């Protein structure tokens, strides 16, 4: 409850700042629920004090306008994020994935370089013939903001490299504020990272220069890998060039060394003059990094090992059931807001029904909540000594709020029933799932419709403006322009951003459909396979042959095929799909226009000794070729690995005149 105008003004300022972080800086500093509570309090106050408040009501603020202060620039190579590891199992898993991809023995431990993960803001710097020419923020990873001048004010960033370097060099690193310097800024910003982000995005670089920003250089892009062999050598080069590099990096050869280093740095953490939130492990050898390559959002060759989460104590006020896009019912504890490591937390996940039962979590319990990085906060423990005598066991609802009786699915692999209860919606029957699907459809990695965020979807849904994805293309902008908080300009902008995204790549479109088990990587595999929306459309017919072909694709398994079948069996899904494709221009999947395997098709059988199937496939695709699942007239090469090739496939291929190469021929073909 806001008591007076002074408090209202103060809180409104905070609200505007939160908005800015959410919409402009893309880095929310509080969770959605805390944001909502604050907004509700402000609006309540406005409602009750109609005469004092002017035009600029919180009620009318839809979202912070995306910044047009800086021009957008495409990164030479995407700036990715890192996958997280929280436990030794996650680390073993990382090693396993590396070995699998590189086809090494499972107990091989390739050399890694461990570096502290600086909790700052990443930046990419361009040098041409040794001169600093451009500095870009991370932005959405693909396009960043040109903040050359602001970055130039940072003393740690050399304007001319000490050693002459011919050609273009990209240096990536982290901008941060020292803890000691932050002391003087703590009134204005919640934490050093926030302060760094705010200062970097000053319109006038004079304002940036007033803030003591620092920079640690940590890397480059694939294109510059030929300078030296290893990441550790590259850091030395960076130092010679005049950059500051973090002094705590260390070569790691096995789990034991990794563990020691992790513990050592964690103990040092508090005494360092900059915030770190974990250790980054990078495959040290650049050639191996290149072979491993990237997934959609993170490199395969690196992982962030996060420090243990920060904890806080609070009280559960209510347990709510949230329904996700895949129908999973997740219990969420609404807790008294508590500040954990600089972030105000008022929601914590309770995972699933079994977790509540096992821990006997109840409303009014005092709980320990933990938060690690950008992961959803969770309730880890209950303080039973504080449990009120009157408290009652929480009864988990057996029904989805939409009315459907929920189910626990049987997992064929583990031969057990899932812990998660799901709404059995098959296609847009459950309102809650539908809303989540809509949010997914418009989201950044999917159709990426700017201005149509989660809150706007909720709002339009409540106003009946939008019920299914195709309604987005029939929105009544005249009506929208008259809605509270909107106007002609914002409605026009929304219209424009919808129009802009109507031309869409096939893989993005497939991902946008929100088919269960079809994530970004699977969507790419499907797009590569089907090439065009017309081919993909054949899935509607649900002919067995298509699914037989699909299952042979690397990365597509029974689960995905079953899910695609279930999706296309449903009438509403089919209707949504058909209406969407009639509204959109879905671009054919583009195979690399250059490369020595342009328009050539390959198939693999048997294992190879020097590389995994995934890597071989990636090489074909990077060179413009395609990998087929079964021999056909369209096939150019069948590569037969030395280990257990399928003779039947080889014979079949030979019969139809396909060139069959052995493992050695293959290595020769790709200069490996
Ligand atoms: S390497 C992902 N090394 O962490 C591409 N990143 O969560 C390789 N970061 O956006 C990044 N310290 O801004 C790398 N020593 C370090 C780092 C580091 C901090 C940041 C970076 C990245 C984020 C990923």
XYZ file of C-alpha atoms and ligand atoms in Angstrom:
696
model
C 0.000 0.000 0.000
C 1.338 3.413 -0.954
C 0.620 5.982 1.767
C 1.319 9.352 0.257
C 2.314 11.274 -2.838
C 5.969 11.300 -1.834
C 6.044 7.525 -1.649
C 4.112 7.295 -4.903
C 6.666 9.488 -6.669
C 9.559 7.531 -5.257
C 8.053 4.200 -6.247
C 7.067 5.464 -9.665
C 10.679 6.366 -10.281
C 11.690 2.842 -9.342
C 8.981 1.484 -11.608
C 10.241 3.505 -14.564
C 13.724 2.255 -13.894
C 12.488 -1.354 -13.787
C 10.685 -0.764 -17.051
C 13.821 0.540 -18.572
C 15.737 -2.530 -17.448
C 13.096 -4.829 -18.753
C 12.322 -3.252 -22.075
C 15.334 -1.186 -22.928
C 18.271 -2.951 -21.386
C 16.773 -6.401 -21.736
C 17.948 -7.203 -18.252
C 15.097 -7.330 -15.762
C 16.243 -6.706 -12.211
C 13.208 -8.088 -10.404
C 10.925 -11.018 -11.109
C 7.612 -10.521 -12.898
C 5.508 -10.851 -9.760
C 7.367 -8.119 -7.873
C 7.067 -5.899 -10.901
C 3.337 -6.618 -11.073
C 2.817 -5.932 -7.365
C 4.591 -2.605 -7.611
C 2.593 -1.652 -10.679
C -0.664 -2.647 -8.999
C 0.165 -0.603 -5.901
C 0.927 2.435 -8.029
C -2.248 2.067 -10.054
C -4.270 1.611 -6.872
C -2.899 4.834 -5.534
C -3.720 6.595 -8.802
C -7.278 5.290 -8.717
C -7.798 6.583 -5.195
C -6.168 9.951 -5.797
C -7.657 10.981 -9.098
C -7.260 14.720 -8.508
C -3.581 14.800 -7.611
C -2.155 12.737 -10.431
C -1.530 14.320 -13.801
C -1.573 12.690 -17.232
C 1.460 10.559 -16.904
C -0.212 7.698 -15.087
C 1.478 4.380 -14.515
C -1.771 2.874 -15.692
C -1.106 4.274 -19.135
C 2.461 3.128 -19.442
C 2.623 0.023 -21.565
C 6.302 -0.554 -21.807
C 9.486 1.344 -22.156
C 9.996 2.269 -25.756
C 12.886 0.302 -27.255
C 15.879 2.535 -27.397
C 16.645 4.300 -30.625
C 19.561 6.144 -29.087
C 22.145 3.952 -30.766
C 22.325 2.462 -34.188
C 22.073 -1.280 -34.499
C 25.029 -3.171 -35.913
C 25.256 -6.825 -36.869
C 27.963 -8.727 -35.016
C 30.598 -10.389 -37.202
C 29.805 -13.570 -35.311
C 26.884 -13.833 -32.894
C 27.568 -13.029 -29.249
C 26.225 -16.087 -27.520
C 25.384 -16.905 -23.944
C 26.774 -19.835 -21.995
C 25.169 -23.019 -20.877
C 25.244 -23.363 -17.070
C 26.604 -26.140 -14.873
C 25.631 -26.280 -11.212
C 26.983 -29.628 -10.099
C 29.742 -32.149 -10.705
C 27.216 -34.193 -12.727
C 26.750 -31.230 -15.033
C 30.521 -31.040 -15.455
C 30.771 -34.775 -16.255
C 27.989 -34.244 -18.726
C 29.946 -31.433 -20.370
C 33.013 -33.664 -20.750
C 30.798 -36.434 -22.099
C 29.293 -34.178 -24.730
C 32.746 -32.937 -25.789
C 34.037 -36.492 -26.122
C 30.947 -37.665 -27.950
C 31.081 -34.876 -30.464
C 34.811 -35.247 -31.081
C 34.491 -39.017 -31.014
C 37.053 -39.414 -28.239
C 37.128 -42.110 -25.594
C 34.638 -41.273 -22.892
C 37.362 -40.977 -20.256
C 39.469 -38.522 -22.285
C 39.858 -35.159 -20.589
C 40.753 -32.514 -23.124
C 42.557 -29.440 -21.914
C 40.259 -26.687 -20.678
C 40.979 -23.142 -19.665
C 39.146 -22.011 -16.543
C 38.469 -18.272 -16.274
C 36.433 -16.352 -13.694
C 33.042 -15.390 -15.054
C 32.914 -11.633 -14.635
C 29.470 -10.344 -13.750
C 29.416 -7.342 -16.019
C 28.266 -6.353 -19.488
C 29.831 -7.899 -22.552
C 31.186 -5.860 -25.407
C 32.765 -6.571 -28.770
C 35.585 -4.352 -30.009
C 36.856 -4.043 -33.555
C 40.444 -3.135 -34.434
C 41.553 -2.483 -37.985
C 45.316 -2.586 -38.543
C 45.761 -2.161 -34.798
C 43.403 0.811 -34.406
C 40.171 0.737 -32.415
C 37.377 1.409 -34.892
C 34.145 0.204 -33.324
C 32.595 -1.016 -30.070
C 29.285 -2.862 -29.916
C 27.102 -4.009 -27.046
C 25.771 -7.551 -27.033
C 22.182 -6.531 -27.870
C 20.190 -9.581 -28.891
C 23.382 -11.479 -29.716
C 22.907 -11.020 -33.441
C 22.601 -7.236 -33.566
C 24.214 -5.032 -30.939
C 24.192 -1.300 -30.321
C 26.999 0.803 -31.580
C 28.475 2.338 -28.429
C 31.999 2.982 -29.757
C 32.383 6.377 -28.092
C 31.203 5.216 -24.712
C 33.489 2.208 -24.765
C 36.345 4.444 -25.857
C 36.136 6.281 -22.533
C 37.285 3.108 -20.735
C 40.983 3.315 -19.948
C 41.465 -0.472 -20.040
C 40.443 -0.488 -23.695
C 43.484 0.347 -25.831
C 42.804 2.686 -28.741
C 45.921 1.513 -30.543
C 47.297 -1.970 -30.020
C 50.814 -2.069 -28.593
C 51.908 -4.721 -31.066
C 51.201 -4.066 -34.676
C 48.470 -6.289 -36.043
C 47.495 -6.314 -39.688
C 43.881 -6.722 -40.691
C 40.738 -6.957 -38.624
C 40.744 -8.158 -35.035
C 37.676 -8.623 -32.859
C 38.238 -8.618 -29.112
C 35.462 -9.568 -26.757
C 35.326 -8.981 -23.067
C 33.406 -7.775 -20.079
C 32.842 -4.191 -18.928
C 32.513 -3.942 -15.156
C 32.752 -1.588 -12.207
C 35.095 -2.376 -9.349
C 33.340 -3.043 -6.054
C 35.389 -0.272 -4.437
C 34.249 2.221 -7.078
C 30.656 1.105 -6.816
C 30.446 2.320 -3.213
C 30.029 5.861 -4.480
C 27.336 4.849 -6.927
C 25.262 2.579 -4.742
C 22.579 5.180 -4.197
C 21.805 5.330 -7.876
C 22.103 1.671 -8.848
C 21.162 -1.664 -7.295
C 24.445 -3.404 -8.061
C 27.722 -2.885 -9.972
C 26.450 -4.695 -13.046
C 23.443 -2.438 -13.219
C 25.654 0.577 -12.856
C 27.947 -0.625 -15.644
C 25.007 -1.230 -17.928
C 23.482 2.173 -17.181
C 26.732 4.034 -17.752
C 27.516 2.275 -20.996
C 24.225 3.334 -22.449
C 24.553 7.047 -21.781
C 23.698 9.110 -24.802
C 26.554 11.448 -24.137
C 29.872 9.679 -23.685
C 30.917 12.505 -21.336
C 28.569 10.955 -18.803
C 30.079 7.528 -19.353
C 33.548 8.917 -18.785
C 32.538 10.110 -15.311
C 31.982 6.511 -14.228
C 35.034 4.364 -13.524
C 34.293 1.512 -15.918
C 36.868 -1.232 -16.366
C 37.340 -3.963 -18.951
C 38.658 -7.519 -18.921
C 39.336 -8.941 -22.382
C 38.593 -12.660 -22.638
C 38.254 -13.758 -26.211
C 37.798 -13.329 -29.913
C 35.783 -14.864 -32.736
C 36.466 -17.958 -34.872
C 37.718 -15.776 -37.737
C 40.692 -14.607 -35.645
C 41.666 -18.049 -34.397
C 44.671 -18.360 -36.685
C 46.718 -15.916 -34.580
C 47.646 -18.574 -32.000
C 46.725 -22.167 -31.182
C 45.147 -21.883 -27.788
C 42.839 -19.700 -25.746
C 45.526 -19.472 -23.047
C 48.043 -18.173 -25.638
C 45.461 -15.756 -26.948
C 45.092 -14.242 -23.488
C 48.855 -13.625 -23.451
C 48.602 -11.951 -26.854
C 45.782 -9.777 -25.576
C 48.010 -8.718 -22.705
C 50.800 -7.865 -25.151
C 48.323 -5.824 -27.159
C 47.668 -3.744 -24.061
C 44.468 -5.272 -22.706
C 43.767 -6.173 -19.098
C 43.212 -9.881 -18.765
C 41.998 -11.629 -15.658
C 44.963 -12.970 -13.667
C 43.086 -15.994 -12.339
C 42.789 -18.128 -15.464
C 44.105 -21.659 -15.179
C 44.654 -24.682 -17.410
C 42.589 -27.663 -16.274
C 43.302 -31.278 -17.181
C 40.759 -33.246 -15.175
C 37.908 -33.062 -12.683
C 40.266 -32.990 -9.713
C 42.054 -29.858 -10.947
C 38.735 -28.369 -11.942
C 37.362 -28.900 -8.455
C 40.398 -27.456 -6.705
C 40.328 -24.393 -8.892
C 36.582 -23.899 -8.387
C 36.953 -24.069 -4.616
C 40.016 -21.846 -4.626
C 38.288 -19.110 -6.615
C 35.072 -19.413 -4.645
C 37.067 -18.747 -1.464
C 38.725 -15.753 -3.083
C 35.443 -14.455 -4.466
C 34.590 -12.078 -1.623
C 38.051 -10.518 -1.562
C 38.155 -9.773 -5.298
C 37.434 -6.184 -6.234
C 34.950 -7.220 -8.936
C 31.851 -9.411 -8.973
C 32.145 -12.896 -10.418
C 29.330 -15.406 -10.527
C 31.118 -18.581 -11.571
C 33.928 -20.046 -13.620
C 33.877 -20.373 -17.397
C 35.524 -23.502 -18.810
C 36.645 -23.256 -22.406
C 38.176 -25.941 -24.579
C 41.670 -24.524 -24.752
C 42.561 -25.575 -28.285
C 41.096 -23.225 -30.914
C 40.951 -25.927 -33.604
C 38.867 -28.110 -31.302
C 36.680 -25.100 -30.459
C 36.020 -24.643 -34.166
C 35.261 -28.310 -34.658
C 32.826 -28.230 -31.770
C 31.165 -25.054 -33.004
C 28.012 -23.523 -31.573
C 24.482 -24.504 -30.714
C 21.776 -21.883 -31.310
C 22.441 -19.835 -28.204
C 25.640 -21.145 -26.696
C 28.936 -22.616 -27.801
C 29.470 -26.361 -27.507
C 33.054 -25.674 -26.415
C 32.352 -23.746 -23.214
C 30.239 -23.848 -20.089
C 29.717 -21.609 -17.035
C 30.118 -23.352 -13.698
C 28.007 -21.199 -11.405
C 28.840 -20.596 -7.763
C 26.380 -21.935 -5.268
C 23.236 -19.950 -5.120
C 22.538 -17.130 -2.735
C 19.839 -17.736 -0.182
C 17.199 -15.740 1.666
C 14.473 -16.418 4.236
C 10.841 -15.628 3.599
C 7.312 -16.842 4.212
C 4.906 -18.525 1.800
C 1.756 -16.456 1.489
C 0.041 -18.525 -1.152
C 0.690 -21.474 -3.434
C -0.428 -20.872 -6.990
C -0.568 -23.328 -9.847
C 0.919 -22.136 -13.101
C 0.302 -23.911 -16.354
C 3.097 -23.869 -18.881
C 3.051 -24.123 -22.652
C 3.431 -27.888 -22.542
C 0.633 -28.224 -20.018
C 2.893 -28.848 -17.029
C 1.323 -27.737 -13.759
C 3.970 -25.970 -11.704
C 3.260 -24.957 -8.141
C 4.683 -21.541 -7.381
C 5.098 -20.119 -3.892
C 4.121 -16.479 -3.572
C 6.430 -15.290 -0.833
C 6.956 -12.077 1.115
C 9.376 -10.164 -1.135
C 12.952 -10.769 -0.059
C 16.174 -9.326 -1.451
C 18.506 -12.122 -2.505
C 21.830 -10.972 -3.877
C 20.485 -7.680 -5.168
C 17.307 -9.056 -6.735
C 13.901 -8.744 -5.136
C 12.265 -12.165 -5.144
C 8.556 -12.696 -4.525
C 7.996 -15.958 -6.407
C 9.745 -19.267 -5.954
C 9.125 -22.490 -7.780
C 8.068 -25.590 -5.887
C 8.761 -27.763 -8.967
C 5.931 -30.294 -8.908
C 3.403 -32.177 -6.832
C 5.899 -34.777 -5.583
C 8.273 -32.110 -4.339
C 5.481 -30.505 -2.293
C 4.512 -33.895 -0.870
C 8.076 -34.920 -0.125
C 8.911 -31.704 1.678
C 5.371 -31.255 3.011
C 5.429 -27.608 1.984
C 2.506 -25.557 3.300
C 1.104 -22.062 3.081
C 2.458 -19.865 5.924
C 5.658 -21.906 6.172
C 8.895 -20.036 6.706
C 11.194 -21.117 3.915
C 14.746 -20.795 2.677
C 14.738 -19.593 -0.913
C 17.728 -19.753 -3.201
C 18.537 -17.945 -6.369
C 21.348 -18.747 -8.792
C 21.934 -16.326 -11.614
C 19.050 -16.100 -14.024
C 17.490 -19.390 -12.935
C 14.006 -19.224 -11.351
C 14.359 -18.955 -7.542
C 13.416 -22.093 -5.659
C 12.297 -23.107 -2.186
C 15.025 -25.356 -0.807
C 14.055 -25.903 2.813
C 11.341 -25.274 5.371
C 12.011 -24.017 8.862
C 9.644 -26.367 10.693
C 10.233 -24.632 14.028
C 8.356 -21.640 12.629
C 5.378 -23.617 11.299
C 2.087 -22.285 12.726
C 0.084 -24.901 14.658
C -2.965 -24.253 12.530
C -1.221 -25.011 9.218
C -2.780 -27.577 6.907
C -1.304 -29.878 4.291
C -1.392 -28.436 0.803
C -3.686 -30.381 -1.457
C -2.430 -30.388 -5.009
C -5.280 -29.847 -7.452
C -6.014 -32.813 -9.705
C -7.560 -30.526 -12.268
C -6.030 -27.877 -14.451
C -7.633 -24.474 -13.752
C -9.238 -24.890 -17.218
C -11.252 -27.828 -15.916
C -9.453 -30.771 -17.550
C -8.411 -33.612 -15.262
C -4.634 -33.689 -15.304
C -2.478 -36.719 -16.116
C 0.960 -38.006 -15.289
C 2.588 -39.398 -18.411
C 4.320 -42.745 -18.540
C 7.950 -42.433 -19.545
C 8.930 -45.318 -21.813
C 12.641 -44.879 -21.168
C 12.570 -44.791 -17.375
C 9.470 -47.029 -17.165
C 8.089 -44.666 -14.562
C 5.314 -42.141 -14.372
C 6.444 -38.492 -14.632
C 6.531 -36.379 -11.476
C 4.874 -33.598 -13.423
C 1.121 -33.378 -13.722
C -0.069 -32.120 -17.081
C -3.209 -30.705 -18.583
C -4.095 -33.114 -21.420
C -4.954 -30.307 -23.863
C -4.372 -31.451 -27.427
C -4.526 -28.139 -29.185
C -5.711 -24.763 -27.953
C -8.468 -26.179 -25.709
C -6.998 -24.967 -22.426
C -6.986 -21.180 -22.111
C -3.872 -21.141 -19.979
C -1.853 -23.251 -22.397
C -3.148 -21.233 -25.321
C -1.946 -18.003 -23.738
C 1.477 -19.547 -23.125
C 1.576 -20.740 -26.726
C 0.787 -17.244 -27.906
C 3.580 -15.847 -25.743
C 5.924 -18.423 -27.189
C 4.810 -17.655 -30.737
C 5.716 -13.961 -30.457
C 8.877 -14.479 -28.384
C 12.380 -13.461 -29.383
C 13.618 -16.850 -30.576
C 10.331 -17.560 -32.338
C 8.545 -14.934 -34.506
C 10.254 -12.152 -32.565
C 7.384 -9.661 -32.728
C 8.602 -6.557 -30.941
C 5.991 -4.749 -28.870
C 3.895 -7.882 -28.422
C 5.353 -9.054 -25.139
C 3.844 -11.280 -22.479
C 1.905 -8.494 -20.820
C 0.400 -7.228 -24.059
C -0.662 -10.776 -24.967
C -2.417 -11.111 -21.596
C -4.082 -7.763 -22.088
C -5.243 -8.476 -25.661
C -6.416 -11.897 -24.601
C -8.529 -10.464 -21.790
C -10.005 -7.958 -24.228
C -10.840 -10.747 -26.689
C -8.634 -9.129 -29.298
C -6.573 -12.242 -29.669
C -7.351 -15.897 -29.067
C -5.219 -17.854 -31.527
C -1.879 -17.076 -33.205
C -3.480 -16.256 -36.557
C -5.523 -13.491 -34.880
C -2.286 -11.516 -34.630
C -2.607 -10.861 -38.350
C -6.170 -9.601 -38.048
C -5.738 -7.296 -35.060
C -7.977 -4.277 -34.955
C -5.397 -1.506 -34.681
C -8.012 1.173 -34.636
C -9.414 -0.327 -31.467
C -5.944 -0.869 -30.053
C -5.047 2.776 -30.609
C -7.977 3.712 -28.380
C -7.048 1.382 -25.549
C -5.703 2.817 -22.334
C -1.964 3.241 -22.529
C -1.965 3.015 -26.313
C -2.267 5.674 -28.930
C -2.051 5.905 -32.681
C 1.731 5.862 -32.628
C 2.099 2.729 -30.515
C -0.625 0.935 -32.452
C 1.125 1.859 -35.719
C 4.430 0.638 -34.358
C 2.915 -2.671 -33.379
C 1.351 -3.020 -36.803
C 4.712 -2.340 -38.399
C 6.550 -4.852 -36.269
C 3.966 -7.534 -37.062
C 4.262 -6.783 -40.776
C 8.037 -6.873 -40.537
C 8.069 -10.406 -39.165
C 5.640 -11.842 -41.690
C 8.567 -12.921 -43.802
C 10.097 -15.656 -41.743
C 12.669 -18.417 -42.013
C 11.316 -21.943 -42.054
C 13.174 -23.086 -38.931
C 11.915 -20.134 -36.897
C 8.377 -20.760 -38.051
C 8.561 -24.440 -37.086
C 9.905 -23.467 -33.672
C 7.156 -20.840 -33.261
C 4.453 -23.503 -33.563
C 5.394 -24.589 -30.052
C 5.196 -28.309 -30.833
C 6.260 -30.230 -27.761
C 9.819 -31.594 -27.961
C 10.573 -29.479 -31.032
C 13.061 -26.940 -29.758
C 15.251 -24.620 -31.784
C 17.779 -27.285 -32.735
C 15.088 -29.754 -33.800
C 13.345 -27.031 -35.767
C 16.581 -26.413 -37.648
C 17.003 -30.111 -38.400
C 13.444 -30.253 -39.708
C 13.899 -27.103 -41.793
C 17.049 -28.513 -43.345
C 15.249 -31.726 -44.114
C 12.036 -30.289 -45.515
C 13.639 -27.245 -47.196
C 10.296 -25.516 -47.825
C 6.983 -25.007 -46.087
C 5.328 -26.916 -48.918
C 7.328 -29.995 -48.055
C 6.813 -29.488 -44.336
C 3.072 -29.254 -44.987
C 3.142 -32.910 -45.989
C 3.264 -33.739 -42.299
C -0.440 -32.948 -42.208
C -1.078 -36.002 -44.352
C 0.706 -38.019 -41.673
C 1.919 -40.538 -44.225
C 4.085 -43.155 -42.573
C 6.941 -42.712 -45.054
C 7.574 -39.120 -43.956
C 7.933 -40.188 -40.365
C 10.171 -43.107 -41.304
C 12.445 -40.654 -43.108
C 12.353 -38.257 -40.180
C 13.395 -40.787 -37.619
C 16.596 -41.377 -39.507
C 17.657 -37.784 -39.082
C 20.356 -37.226 -36.545
C 18.745 -35.513 -33.553
C 15.193 -36.649 -34.279
C 13.962 -39.594 -32.233
C 10.749 -41.401 -31.363
C 9.743 -38.671 -28.949
C 9.887 -35.964 -31.615
C 8.128 -38.079 -34.242
C 5.351 -38.998 -31.830
C 4.942 -35.387 -30.873
C 4.737 -34.237 -34.502
C 2.144 -36.916 -35.208
C 0.092 -35.885 -32.184
C 0.313 -32.291 -33.230
C -0.907 -32.826 -36.760
C -3.681 -35.240 -35.777
C -5.441 -32.390 -34.015
C -7.970 -30.365 -35.999
C -7.331 -27.043 -34.288
C -3.577 -27.385 -34.650
C -4.045 -28.087 -38.337
C -6.335 -25.099 -38.721
C -3.956 -22.773 -36.879
C -1.079 -24.083 -38.970
C -2.927 -23.633 -42.255
C -4.135 -20.161 -41.392
C -0.670 -19.101 -40.328
C 0.969 -20.283 -43.496
C -1.626 -18.473 -45.550
C -0.782 -15.225 -43.724
C 2.988 -15.553 -43.776
C 5.746 -15.720 -46.316
C 7.814 -18.631 -45.118
C 11.207 -18.599 -46.722
C 12.813 -21.781 -48.007
C 15.641 -23.021 -45.877
C 18.816 -21.553 -47.284
C 21.674 -23.886 -47.678
C 25.001 -22.186 -47.688
C 25.454 -20.662 -51.153
C 29.098 -21.505 -51.201
C 31.082 -24.477 -50.081
C 32.463 -27.446 -51.846
C 29.441 -29.658 -51.229
C 26.911 -27.227 -52.624
C 23.806 -29.156 -53.744
C 25.457 -32.476 -52.943
C 23.856 -35.090 -50.753
C 25.504 -37.436 -48.283
C 24.563 -40.355 -46.176
C 26.612 -41.969 -43.426
C 26.726 -45.505 -42.227
C 28.982 -47.007 -39.561
C 31.106 -45.213 -37.007
C 34.278 -43.322 -37.827
C 37.390 -43.259 -35.693
C 38.270 -39.566 -35.852
C 34.937 -37.823 -35.667
C 31.366 -38.303 -34.533
C 28.404 -38.479 -36.872
C 27.256 -35.087 -35.577
C 30.536 -33.497 -36.555
C 30.587 -35.146 -39.983
C 27.066 -33.888 -40.558
C 27.986 -30.385 -39.485
C 30.897 -30.383 -41.932
C 28.621 -31.381 -44.822
C 26.094 -28.721 -43.931
C 28.702 -26.014 -43.427
C 29.956 -26.759 -46.920
C 26.498 -26.367 -48.406
C 25.619 -30.072 -48.629
C 22.763 -32.055 -47.180
C 22.623 -35.272 -45.181
C 19.947 -37.775 -46.151
C 18.423 -40.424 -43.963
C 18.043 -43.222 -46.506
C 19.608 -44.080 -49.881
C 17.697 -42.708 -52.825
C 18.324 -41.584 -56.375
C 19.011 -38.107 -54.997
C 21.967 -39.376 -52.991
C 25.484 -38.513 -54.214
C 27.747 -40.067 -51.583
C 27.441 -42.825 -49.053
C 30.239 -42.574 -46.508
C 30.968 -45.896 -44.919
C 32.759 -45.609 -41.565
C 35.126 -48.394 -40.567
C 33.099 -49.450 -37.575
C 30.058 -51.590 -38.314
C 28.703 -50.075 -41.523
C 25.326 -51.465 -42.635
C 26.134 -53.698 -45.583
C 22.540 -53.600 -46.771
C 22.730 -49.821 -47.156
C 26.026 -50.067 -49.043
C 24.597 -52.615 -51.454
C 21.419 -50.616 -51.922
C 23.463 -47.519 -52.663
C 25.716 -49.293 -55.124
C 22.689 -50.694 -56.930
C 21.305 -47.254 -57.605
C 24.694 -45.910 -58.656
C 25.640 -43.923 -55.559
C 29.342 -43.287 -54.936
C 30.440 -45.185 -51.826
C 33.469 -43.774 -49.970
C 35.318 -45.329 -47.080
C 36.461 -43.461 -43.998
C 39.867 -42.542 -45.415
C 38.329 -41.199 -48.656
C 36.048 -39.082 -46.527
C 38.917 -37.530 -44.564
C 40.686 -36.814 -47.837
C 37.555 -35.246 -49.277
C 37.308 -32.817 -46.369
C 41.078 -32.258 -45.913
C 40.856 -33.503 -42.350
S 33.332 -16.544 -22.905
C 29.435 -17.328 -24.958
N 34.500 -15.778 -20.755
O 29.176 -14.453 -19.628
C 30.628 -16.892 -25.637
N 32.274 -15.070 -21.102
O 26.680 -16.017 -19.817
C 31.832 -17.042 -24.854
N 31.391 -13.633 -19.361
O 27.867 -13.097 -22.549
C 31.856 -16.183 -23.684
N 33.196 -13.609 -18.105
O 29.463 -11.672 -21.270
C 33.373 -15.730 -21.470
N 35.700 -15.168 -18.899
C 34.587 -15.108 -19.599
C 33.460 -14.383 -19.178
C 32.312 -14.399 -19.970
C 31.959 -13.162 -18.240
C 30.015 -13.355 -19.793
C 29.880 -12.980 -21.237
C 28.779 -13.827 -21.787
C 28.143 -14.331 -20.561
C 27.512 -15.653 -20.832
